[in-house]
Amino acid sequence: MKLFSFLTKDTNINFLNKRKIAFVFSALLVIASIVELGLNGLNYGIDFSGGILMEVKTDGAADIKDMRAKLSGLEIGEVNLQTVGNTGDEVMIRAQAKNLDEKSQMEAVLKIKDILGETVEYRKTELVGPAVGEELKKAGVIAVVTALLAIAAYIWFRFEWQFAVGALIALTHDVITTVGVFSLLGMDFGLTTVAAILTIAGYSINDT
């Protein structure tokens, strides 16, 4: 309790006095995010880039190293494996088969099943072709831009223009820095991420 003893009803912290520092820090975050996006771009997930997604369950804890070694010989691009859940027996297999058509992807799925055999339970298999991935990418961009423009139009109409400008700057800051973090960390950027960004935009404008 002593740690927070300075927080009393009479506490008076001059936050506005630090506004210039906050402005500079926020501006640097936005610039850094834009530079990061320009240099490294986004690590598009299967939703946008196309590929194969399989979820399997092993009998006991999964030996990721052994499974990765078995699948390394497949010529279907980068294959990523990771455990999901807390039990350690569920594995997500992502194959970035970007240049394969649907028929070739199905053949790749059969090869994966041949390699892993009947020792695993195949719970889910998803295929996304490159053409569909491009369409989803465009739809995701349109969704985000349309939502931001709609918010901008409402704020501009509902409040005085000075407050509207401040709210839109804060909204842009929050969205750009979030996308910048995804680029910096190389995290998968898919449809779920787009939904998360729209949620962040909603919370941001509500908070503002």
PDB file of C-alpha atoms in Angstrom:
ATOM      1  CA  MET A   1       0.000   0.000   0.000  1.00  0.00           C
ATOM      2  CA  LYS A   2       2.894   2.374   0.722  1.00  0.00           C
ATOM      3  CA  LEU A   3       3.953   2.001  -2.899  1.00  0.00           C
ATOM      4  CA  PHE A   4       0.795   3.832  -3.994  1.00  0.00           C
ATOM      5  CA  SER A   5       0.561   6.166  -1.023  1.00  0.00           C
ATOM      6  CA  PHE A   6       1.222   9.173  -3.288  1.00  0.00           C
ATOM      7  CA  LEU A   7      -2.097   8.516  -5.069  1.00  0.00           C
ATOM      8  CA  THR A   8      -4.446  10.461  -2.816  1.00  0.00           C
ATOM      9  CA  LYS A   9      -7.557  12.459  -3.573  1.00  0.00           C
ATOM     10  CA  ASP A  10      -5.372  15.571  -3.546  1.00  0.00           C
ATOM     11  CA  THR A  11      -2.881  14.214  -6.087  1.00  0.00           C
ATOM     12  CA  ASN A  12      -2.254  16.719  -8.854  1.00  0.00           C
ATOM     13  CA  ILE A  13      -0.013  15.490 -11.693  1.00  0.00           C
ATOM     14  CA  ASN A  14       0.671  17.976 -14.470  1.00  0.00           C
ATOM     15  CA  PHE A  15       0.336  15.621 -17.435  1.00  0.00           C
ATOM     16  CA  LEU A  16      -0.024  18.474 -19.936  1.00  0.00           C
ATOM     17  CA  ASN A  17       3.400  19.727 -18.964  1.00  0.00           C
ATOM     18  CA  LYS A  18       4.833  16.514 -20.458  1.00  0.00           C
ATOM     19  CA  ARG A  19       2.812  16.731 -23.680  1.00  0.00           C
ATOM     20  CA  LYS A  20       5.767  17.690 -25.867  1.00  0.00           C
ATOM     21  CA  ILE A  21       7.680  14.613 -24.736  1.00  0.00           C
ATOM     22  CA  ALA A  22       4.604  12.474 -25.453  1.00  0.00           C
ATOM     23  CA  PHE A  23       4.146  14.067 -28.889  1.00  0.00           C
ATOM     24  CA  VAL A  24       7.772  13.405 -29.838  1.00  0.00           C
ATOM     25  CA  PHE A  25       7.624   9.830 -28.546  1.00  0.00           C
ATOM     26  CA  SER A  26       4.391   9.107 -30.447  1.00  0.00           C
ATOM     27  CA  ALA A  27       5.748  10.674 -33.635  1.00  0.00           C
ATOM     28  CA  LEU A  28       8.899   8.537 -33.385  1.00  0.00           C
ATOM     29  CA  LEU A  29       6.754   5.412 -32.925  1.00  0.00           C
ATOM     30  CA  VAL A  30       4.719   6.197 -36.048  1.00  0.00           C
ATOM     31  CA  ILE A  31       7.835   6.993 -38.121  1.00  0.00           C
ATOM     32  CA  ALA A  32       9.593   3.838 -36.901  1.00  0.00           C
ATOM     33  CA  SER A  33       6.509   1.763 -37.769  1.00  0.00           C
ATOM     34  CA  ILE A  34       6.314   3.206 -41.285  1.00  0.00           C
ATOM     35  CA  VAL A  35      10.040   2.632 -41.862  1.00  0.00           C
ATOM     36  CA  GLU A  36       9.762  -0.936 -40.557  1.00  0.00           C
ATOM     37  CA  LEU A  37       6.811  -1.629 -42.862  1.00  0.00           C
ATOM     38  CA  GLY A  38       8.687  -0.132 -45.808  1.00  0.00           C
ATOM     39  CA  LEU A  39      11.808  -2.207 -45.181  1.00  0.00           C
ATOM     40  CA  ASN A  40      10.413  -5.554 -44.045  1.00  0.00           C
ATOM     41  CA  GLY A  41       6.704  -5.445 -44.824  1.00  0.00           C
ATOM     42  CA  LEU A  42       4.326  -7.891 -43.175  1.00  0.00           C
ATOM     43  CA  ASN A  43       4.583 -11.631 -42.662  1.00  0.00           C
ATOM     44  CA  TYR A  44       1.334 -12.550 -44.379  1.00  0.00           C
ATOM     45  CA  GLY A  45      -0.310 -15.677 -43.043  1.00  0.00           C
ATOM     46  CA  ILE A  46      -1.893 -18.385 -45.146  1.00  0.00           C
ATOM     47  CA  ASP A  47      -5.110 -16.342 -45.343  1.00  0.00           C
ATOM     48  CA  PHE A  48      -3.326 -13.779 -47.513  1.00  0.00           C
ATOM     49  CA  SER A  49      -0.332 -15.562 -49.032  1.00  0.00           C
ATOM     50  CA  GLY A  50      -1.949 -18.899 -49.806  1.00  0.00           C
ATOM     51  CA  GLY A  51      -0.796 -22.273 -48.519  1.00  0.00           C
ATOM     52  CA  ILE A  52      -1.711 -25.290 -46.438  1.00  0.00           C
ATOM     53  CA  LEU A  53      -2.804 -25.363 -42.819  1.00  0.00           C
ATOM     54  CA  MET A  54      -3.167 -28.667 -40.967  1.00  0.00           C
ATOM     55  CA  GLU A  55      -3.901 -29.411 -37.331  1.00  0.00           C
ATOM     56  CA  VAL A  56      -2.922 -32.832 -36.035  1.00  0.00           C
ATOM     57  CA  LYS A  57      -2.996 -34.591 -32.677  1.00  0.00           C
ATOM     58  CA  THR A  58      -0.278 -37.003 -31.644  1.00  0.00           C
ATOM     59  CA  ASP A  59      -0.361 -39.886 -29.194  1.00  0.00           C
ATOM     60  CA  GLY A  60       1.455 -38.258 -26.302  1.00  0.00           C
ATOM     61  CA  ALA A  61       3.724 -35.225 -26.424  1.00  0.00           C
ATOM     62  CA  ALA A  62       4.595 -34.257 -29.995  1.00  0.00           C
ATOM     63  CA  ASP A  63       8.214 -34.572 -31.141  1.00  0.00           C
ATOM     64  CA  ILE A  64       8.376 -31.360 -33.173  1.00  0.00           C
ATOM     65  CA  LYS A  65      12.016 -31.831 -34.124  1.00  0.00           C
ATOM     66  CA  ASP A  66      11.362 -35.297 -35.563  1.00  0.00           C
ATOM     67  CA  MET A  67       8.237 -34.163 -37.435  1.00  0.00           C
ATOM     68  CA  ARG A  68      10.090 -31.169 -38.878  1.00  0.00           C
ATOM     69  CA  ALA A  69      12.923 -33.427 -40.069  1.00  0.00           C
ATOM     70  CA  LYS A  70      10.470 -35.765 -41.785  1.00  0.00           C
ATOM     71  CA  LEU A  71       8.690 -32.918 -43.589  1.00  0.00           C
ATOM     72  CA  SER A  72      11.831 -30.977 -44.547  1.00  0.00           C
ATOM     73  CA  GLY A  73      12.203 -32.895 -47.814  1.00  0.00           C
ATOM     74  CA  LEU A  74       8.876 -31.702 -49.226  1.00  0.00           C
ATOM     75  CA  GLU A  75       9.278 -29.108 -51.972  1.00  0.00           C
ATOM     76  CA  ILE A  76       6.321 -26.966 -50.975  1.00  0.00           C
ATOM     77  CA  GLY A  77       8.098 -23.957 -49.555  1.00  0.00           C
ATOM     78  CA  GLU A  78       8.703 -23.199 -45.901  1.00  0.00           C
ATOM     79  CA  VAL A  79       7.008 -25.585 -43.464  1.00  0.00           C
ATOM     80  CA  ASN A  80       6.426 -24.324 -39.916  1.00  0.00           C
ATOM     81  CA  LEU A  81       5.340 -26.499 -36.992  1.00  0.00           C
ATOM     82  CA  GLN A  82       4.224 -25.373 -33.580  1.00  0.00           C
ATOM     83  CA  THR A  83       2.318 -26.877 -30.692  1.00  0.00           C
ATOM     84  CA  VAL A  84      -1.048 -25.420 -29.750  1.00  0.00           C
ATOM     85  CA  GLY A  85      -2.854 -25.698 -26.444  1.00  0.00           C
ATOM     86  CA  ASN A  86      -1.328 -26.745 -23.146  1.00  0.00           C
ATOM     87  CA  THR A  87      -1.142 -30.523 -23.561  1.00  0.00           C
ATOM     88  CA  GLY A  88       1.715 -30.558 -26.083  1.00  0.00           C
ATOM     89  CA  ASP A  89       0.057 -33.181 -28.265  1.00  0.00           C
ATOM     90  CA  GLU A  90      -1.603 -30.829 -30.758  1.00  0.00           C
ATOM     91  CA  VAL A  91       0.501 -29.491 -33.634  1.00  0.00           C
ATOM     92  CA  MET A  92      -0.223 -26.814 -36.219  1.00  0.00           C
ATOM     93  CA  ILE A  93       1.488 -27.406 -39.574  1.00  0.00           C
ATOM     94  CA  ARG A  94       1.763 -24.404 -41.899  1.00  0.00           C
ATOM     95  CA  ALA A  95       3.163 -24.857 -45.379  1.00  0.00           C
ATOM     96  CA  GLN A  96       3.678 -21.703 -47.428  1.00  0.00           C
ATOM     97  CA  ALA A  97       2.777 -23.371 -50.728  1.00  0.00           C
ATOM     98  CA  LYS A  98       2.267 -20.037 -52.439  1.00  0.00           C
ATOM     99  CA  ASN A  99       2.775 -21.059 -56.050  1.00  0.00           C
ATOM    100  CA  LEU A 100       0.769 -24.272 -56.010  1.00  0.00           C
ATOM    101  CA  ASP A 101      -2.703 -24.607 -57.486  1.00  0.00           C
ATOM    102  CA  GLU A 102      -5.471 -26.446 -55.632  1.00  0.00           C
ATOM    103  CA  LYS A 103      -4.621 -29.807 -57.213  1.00  0.00           C
ATOM    104  CA  SER A 104      -0.943 -29.498 -56.289  1.00  0.00           C
ATOM    105  CA  GLN A 105      -1.888 -28.456 -52.746  1.00  0.00           C
ATOM    106  CA  MET A 106      -4.072 -31.557 -52.360  1.00  0.00           C
ATOM    107  CA  GLU A 107      -1.156 -33.703 -53.556  1.00  0.00           C
ATOM    108  CA  ALA A 108       1.065 -31.990 -50.978  1.00  0.00           C
ATOM    109  CA  VAL A 109      -1.488 -32.751 -48.237  1.00  0.00           C
ATOM    110  CA  LEU A 110      -1.470 -36.424 -49.228  1.00  0.00           C
ATOM    111  CA  LYS A 111       2.349 -36.441 -49.106  1.00  0.00           C
ATOM    112  CA  ILE A 112       2.280 -34.961 -45.611  1.00  0.00           C
ATOM    113  CA  LYS A 113      -0.204 -37.620 -44.497  1.00  0.00           C
ATOM    114  CA  ASP A 114       1.955 -40.355 -46.067  1.00  0.00           C
ATOM    115  CA  ILE A 115       5.008 -39.095 -44.182  1.00  0.00           C
ATOM    116  CA  LEU A 116       3.293 -38.726 -40.809  1.00  0.00           C
ATOM    117  CA  GLY A 117       1.280 -41.912 -41.301  1.00  0.00           C
ATOM    118  CA  GLU A 118      -1.547 -43.119 -39.108  1.00  0.00           C
ATOM    119  CA  THR A 119       0.280 -42.283 -35.883  1.00  0.00           C
ATOM    120  CA  VAL A 120      -1.410 -38.871 -35.773  1.00  0.00           C
ATOM    121  CA  GLU A 121      -5.040 -37.769 -35.849  1.00  0.00           C
ATOM    122  CA  TYR A 122      -5.807 -35.256 -38.610  1.00  0.00           C
ATOM    123  CA  ARG A 123      -8.203 -32.732 -37.115  1.00  0.00           C
ATOM    124  CA  LYS A 124      -8.266 -29.918 -39.636  1.00  0.00           C
ATOM    125  CA  THR A 125      -6.990 -29.211 -43.141  1.00  0.00           C
ATOM    126  CA  GLU A 126      -7.353 -25.862 -44.901  1.00  0.00           C
ATOM    127  CA  LEU A 127      -6.168 -24.892 -48.376  1.00  0.00           C
ATOM    128  CA  VAL A 128      -5.897 -21.330 -49.621  1.00  0.00           C
ATOM    129  CA  GLY A 129      -4.852 -20.726 -53.224  1.00  0.00           C
ATOM    130  CA  PRO A 130      -2.736 -17.694 -54.187  1.00  0.00           C
ATOM    131  CA  ALA A 131      -5.634 -16.080 -56.092  1.00  0.00           C
ATOM    132  CA  VAL A 132      -7.962 -16.410 -53.097  1.00  0.00           C
ATOM    133  CA  GLY A 133      -5.213 -15.088 -50.834  1.00  0.00           C
ATOM    134  CA  GLU A 134      -4.876 -11.949 -52.969  1.00  0.00           C
ATOM    135  CA  GLU A 135      -8.637 -11.418 -52.876  1.00  0.00           C
ATOM    136  CA  LEU A 136      -8.699 -11.781 -49.092  1.00  0.00           C
ATOM    137  CA  LYS A 137      -5.778  -9.360 -48.787  1.00  0.00           C
ATOM    138  CA  LYS A 138      -7.653  -6.729 -50.833  1.00  0.00           C
ATOM    139  CA  ALA A 139     -10.831  -7.348 -48.833  1.00  0.00           C
ATOM    140  CA  GLY A 140      -8.900  -6.915 -45.571  1.00  0.00           C
ATOM    141  CA  VAL A 141      -7.383  -3.605 -46.695  1.00  0.00           C
ATOM    142  CA  ILE A 142     -10.784  -2.364 -47.885  1.00  0.00           C
ATOM    143  CA  ALA A 143     -12.370  -3.347 -44.553  1.00  0.00           C
ATOM    144  CA  VAL A 144      -9.790  -1.434 -42.505  1.00  0.00           C
ATOM    145  CA  VAL A 145      -9.784   1.674 -44.735  1.00  0.00           C
ATOM    146  CA  THR A 146     -13.587   1.785 -44.936  1.00  0.00           C
ATOM    147  CA  ALA A 147     -13.917   1.466 -41.157  1.00  0.00           C
ATOM    148  CA  LEU A 148     -11.390   4.256 -40.552  1.00  0.00           C
ATOM    149  CA  LEU A 149     -13.085   6.549 -43.082  1.00  0.00           C
ATOM    150  CA  ALA A 150     -16.500   5.865 -41.529  1.00  0.00           C
ATOM    151  CA  ILE A 151     -15.151   6.671 -38.054  1.00  0.00           C
ATOM    152  CA  ALA A 152     -13.491   9.815 -39.426  1.00  0.00           C
ATOM    153  CA  ALA A 153     -16.720  10.989 -41.075  1.00  0.00           C
ATOM    154  CA  TYR A 154     -18.742  10.456 -37.885  1.00  0.00           C
ATOM    155  CA  ILE A 155     -16.221  12.159 -35.605  1.00  0.00           C
ATOM    156  CA  TRP A 156     -15.903  15.095 -38.011  1.00  0.00           C
ATOM    157  CA  PHE A 157     -19.703  15.511 -38.122  1.00  0.00           C
ATOM    158  CA  ARG A 158     -20.400  14.883 -34.435  1.00  0.00           C
ATOM    159  CA  PHE A 159     -17.764  17.028 -32.718  1.00  0.00           C
ATOM    160  CA  GLU A 160     -15.945  20.293 -33.244  1.00  0.00           C
ATOM    161  CA  TRP A 161     -13.269  19.964 -35.909  1.00  0.00           C
ATOM    162  CA  GLN A 162     -10.423  20.561 -33.432  1.00  0.00           C
ATOM    163  CA  PHE A 163     -11.462  17.548 -31.368  1.00  0.00           C
ATOM    164  CA  ALA A 164     -12.077  15.511 -34.508  1.00  0.00           C
ATOM    165  CA  VAL A 165      -8.544  16.141 -35.772  1.00  0.00           C
ATOM    166  CA  GLY A 166      -7.063  15.080 -32.429  1.00  0.00           C
ATOM    167  CA  ALA A 167      -9.174  11.923 -32.330  1.00  0.00           C
ATOM    168  CA  LEU A 168      -8.225  10.957 -35.897  1.00  0.00           C
ATOM    169  CA  ILE A 169      -4.524  11.520 -35.217  1.00  0.00           C
ATOM    170  CA  ALA A 170      -4.750   9.299 -32.127  1.00  0.00           C
ATOM    171  CA  LEU A 171      -6.645   6.645 -34.094  1.00  0.00           C
ATOM    172  CA  THR A 172      -4.090   6.664 -36.915  1.00  0.00           C
ATOM    173  CA  HIS A 173      -1.263   6.459 -34.383  1.00  0.00           C
ATOM    174  CA  ASP A 174      -2.750   3.402 -32.665  1.00  0.00           C
ATOM    175  CA  VAL A 175      -3.426   1.508 -35.911  1.00  0.00           C
ATOM    176  CA  ILE A 176      -0.056   2.244 -37.543  1.00  0.00           C
ATOM    177  CA  THR A 177       1.995   1.370 -34.456  1.00  0.00           C
ATOM    178  CA  THR A 178       0.073  -1.884 -34.011  1.00  0.00           C
ATOM    179  CA  VAL A 179       0.789  -2.901 -37.600  1.00  0.00           C
ATOM    180  CA  GLY A 180       4.404  -1.821 -37.081  1.00  0.00           C
ATOM    181  CA  VAL A 181       4.757  -4.184 -34.114  1.00  0.00           C
ATOM    182  CA  PHE A 182       3.466  -7.071 -36.271  1.00  0.00           C
ATOM    183  CA  SER A 183       6.090  -6.207 -38.891  1.00  0.00           C
ATOM    184  CA  LEU A 184       8.892  -5.895 -36.326  1.00  0.00           C
ATOM    185  CA  LEU A 185       8.125  -9.220 -34.627  1.00  0.00           C
ATOM    186  CA  GLY A 186       7.386 -11.039 -37.889  1.00  0.00           C
ATOM    187  CA  MET A 187       4.052 -12.289 -36.561  1.00  0.00           C
ATOM    188  CA  ASP A 188       1.504 -13.842 -38.907  1.00  0.00           C
ATOM    189  CA  PHE A 189      -0.775 -11.216 -40.405  1.00  0.00           C
ATOM    190  CA  GLY A 190      -4.113 -12.712 -41.444  1.00  0.00           C
ATOM    191  CA  LEU A 191      -7.856 -12.160 -41.309  1.00  0.00           C
ATOM    192  CA  THR A 192      -7.872 -12.572 -37.529  1.00  0.00           C
ATOM    193  CA  THR A 193      -5.329  -9.757 -37.298  1.00  0.00           C
ATOM    194  CA  VAL A 194      -7.524  -7.511 -39.434  1.00  0.00           C
ATOM    195  CA  ALA A 195     -10.425  -8.142 -37.029  1.00  0.00           C
ATOM    196  CA  ALA A 196      -8.108  -7.307 -34.109  1.00  0.00           C
ATOM    197  CA  ILE A 197      -7.026  -4.044 -35.753  1.00  0.00           C
ATOM    198  CA  LEU A 198     -10.661  -3.033 -36.278  1.00  0.00           C
ATOM    199  CA  THR A 199     -11.286  -3.803 -32.599  1.00  0.00           C
ATOM    200  CA  ILE A 200      -8.296  -1.660 -31.614  1.00  0.00           C
ATOM    201  CA  ALA A 201      -9.657   1.163 -33.783  1.00  0.00           C
ATOM    202  CA  GLY A 202     -12.986   0.930 -31.962  1.00  0.00           C
ATOM    203  CA  TYR A 203     -11.432   0.949 -28.505  1.00  0.00           C
ATOM    204  CA  SER A 204      -9.075   3.762 -29.529  1.00  0.00           C
ATOM    205  CA  ILE A 205     -11.799   6.106 -30.705  1.00  0.00           C
ATOM    206  CA  ASN A 206     -13.976   5.224 -27.706  1.00  0.00           C
ATOM    207  CA  ASP A 207     -11.120   5.952 -25.308  1.00  0.00           C
ATOM    208  CA  THR A 208     -10.315   9.205 -27.097  1.00  0.00           C
TER     209      THR A 208
END
